[in-house]
Amino acid sequence: MHVKANMVTKQEFVFLQQAVLETNEIVKKIEQNMEKHERILDLLSRRSIEHKAAISSIRLIKTT
């Protein structure tokens, strides 16, 4: 009898299952956004390195 009191009903299970599916969709979207942001940060980092190199070249040319 104690076990039955702790069991969920079919309707409760359906609600729980729906909540899990919705959460999974949200997590997938967050992961996709994070991957996009990582690619953007990588691109910006590369550009920053290129710009620093270009500035160094300009300074070198200017001082010679």
Backbone as CSV, one residue per row, in Angstrom:
resi,resn,N_x,N_y,N_z,CA_x,CA_y,CA_z,C_x,C_y,C_z
1,MET,0.807,-1.187,0.000,0.000,0.000,0.000,0.865,1.272,0.000
2,HIS,1.964,1.247,0.715,2.872,2.399,0.774,3.476,2.688,-0.598
3,VAL,3.756,1.643,-1.380,4.336,1.813,-2.717,3.343,2.510,-3.626
4,LYS,2.087,2.128,-3.567,1.068,2.740,-4.412,0.934,4.235,-4.136
5,ALA,1.090,4.640,-2.907,0.961,6.050,-2.542,2.067,6.884,-3.177
6,ASN,3.225,6.272,-3.467,4.347,6.996,-4.063,4.355,6.947,-5.585
7,MET,3.467,6.199,-6.192,3.431,6.059,-7.654,2.677,7.232,-8.281
8,VAL,3.092,7.604,-9.489,2.400,8.675,-10.202,1.279,8.087,-11.033
9,THR,0.288,8.906,-11.281,-0.811,8.460,-12.142,-0.368,8.580,-13.592
10,LYS,-1.139,7.994,-14.472,-0.822,8.067,-15.901,-0.824,9.517,-16.367
11,GLN,-1.777,10.298,-15.904,-1.845,11.709,-16.288,-0.632,12.472,-15.775
12,GLU,-0.224,12.210,-14.555,0.964,12.860,-14.011,2.203,12.476,-14.812
13,PHE,2.257,11.203,-15.214,3.388,10.744,-16.021,3.427,11.465,-17.359
14,VAL,2.275,11.640,-17.973,2.207,12.342,-19.257,2.683,13.784,-19.100
15,PHE,2.257,14.455,-18.021,2.712,15.819,-17.773,4.223,15.869,-17.553
16,LEU,4.725,14.917,-16.790,6.153,14.846,-16.531,6.929,14.588,-17.814
17,GLN,6.430,13.684,-18.620,7.075,13.374,-19.899,7.098,14.602,-20.802
18,GLN,6.001,15.345,-20.855,5.929,16.562,-21.663,6.931,17.598,-21.159
19,ALA,7.036,17.729,-19.848,7.989,18.685,-19.274,9.415,18.307,-19.635
20,VAL,9.718,17.015,-19.615,11.060,16.555,-19.979,11.339,16.860,-21.447
21,LEU,10.383,16.606,-22.322,10.561,16.888,-23.749,10.768,18.376,-23.997
22,GLU,9.995,19.210,-23.319,10.146,20.656,-23.470,11.515,21.111,-22.963
23,THR,11.936,20.551,-21.851,13.252,20.890,-21.301,14.351,20.478,-22.256
24,ASN,14.221,19.305,-22.860,15.218,18.850,-23.834,15.315,19.804,-25.020
25,GLU,14.192,20.305,-25.491,14.191,21.259,-26.603,14.900,22.546,-26.201
26,ILE,14.617,23.005,-25.003,15.263,24.231,-24.512,16.771,24.033,-24.417
27,VAL,17.192,22.887,-23.884,18.621,22.591,-23.755,19.278,22.539,-25.136
28,LYS,18.613,21.931,-26.110,19.164,21.871,-27.472,19.359,23.270,-28.049
29,LYS,18.383,24.143,-27.838,18.491,25.518,-28.331,19.640,26.251,-27.651
30,ILE,19.781,26.045,-26.350,20.875,26.682,-25.612,22.214,26.182,-26.138
31,GLU,22.320,24.875,-26.378,23.567,24.311,-26.909,23.891,24.895,-28.278
32,GLN,22.871,25.028,-29.133,23.081,25.606,-30.459,23.564,27.049,-30.346
33,ASN,22.958,27.819,-29.452,23.372,29.209,-29.252,24.802,29.290,-28.729
34,MET,25.146,28.384,-27.821,26.505,28.377,-27.281,27.518,28.058,-28.377
35,GLU,27.189,27.096,-29.246,28.093,26.760,-30.350,28.262,27.954,-31.286
36,LYS,27.159,28.644,-31.558,27.217,29.832,-32.415,28.093,30.907,-31.773
37,HIS,27.911,31.123,-30.481,28.708,32.130,-29.769,30.183,31.747,-29.747
38,GLU,30.471,30.458,-29.597,31.869,30.010,-29.612,32.515,30.289,-30.964
39,ARG,31.760,30.049,-32.045,32.295,30.331,-33.389,32.541,31.827,-33.567
40,ILE,31.624,32.641,-33.073,31.786,34.101,-33.173,33.000,34.558,-32.376
41,LEU,33.145,34.043,-31.148,34.300,34.416,-30.326,35.604,33.996,-30.985
42,ASP,35.617,32.826,-31.604,36.813,32.361,-32.310,37.150,33.301,-33.460
43,LEU,36.134,33.682,-34.224,36.339,34.597,-35.347,36.860,35.947,-34.855
44,LEU,36.249,36.469,-33.798,36.692,37.759,-33.264,38.118,37.673,-32.721
45,SER,38.441,36.566,-32.106,39.789,36.372,-31.583,40.807,36.360,-32.719
46,ARG,40.472,35.651,-33.787,41.373,35.615,-34.950,41.558,37.002,-35.545
47,ARG,40.470,37.747,-35.657,40.558,39.111,-36.200,41.414,39.993,-35.308
48,SER,41.259,39.838,-34.008,42.046,40.636,-33.070,43.534,40.346,-33.252
49,ILE,43.873,39.083,-33.399,45.276,38.695,-33.604,45.792,39.274,-34.927
50,GLU,44.955,39.205,-35.965,45.350,39.768,-37.268,45.558,41.280,-37.160
51,HIS,44.667,41.948,-36.438,44.787,43.397,-36.288,46.042,43.772,-35.511
52,LYS,46.343,43.014,-34.457,47.562,43.277,-33.692,48.798,43.100,-34.565
53,ALA,48.781,42.073,-35.404,49.908,41.844,-36.304,50.033,42.986,-37.308
54,ALA,48.908,43.453,-37.830,48.931,44.555,-38.790,49.443,45.834,-38.125
55,ILE,49.011,46.098,-36.914,49.476,47.290,-36.190,50.973,47.209,-35.950
56,SER,51.435,46.034,-35.575,52.882,45.846,-35.356,53.652,46.105,-36.635
57,SER,53.134,45.624,-37.753,53.799,45.857,-39.046,53.838,47.335,-39.393
58,ILE,52.718,48.014,-39.152,52.662,49.447,-39.448,53.659,50.213,-38.561
59,ARG,53.707,49.855,-37.294,54.641,50.521,-36.379,56.097,50.280,-36.803
60,LEU,56.362,49.057,-37.241,57.706,48.711,-37.677,58.096,49.530,-38.914
61,ILE,57.164,49.642,-39.857,57.412,50.413,-41.079,57.589,51.898,-40.734
62,LYS,56.758,52.391,-39.814,56.787,53.802,-39.438,58.105,54.186,-38.757
63,THR,58.649,53.266,-37.974,59.876,53.588,-37.238,61.137,53.402,-38.078
64,THR,61.010,52.792,-39.223,62.215,52.592,-40.049,62.365,53.634,-41.109
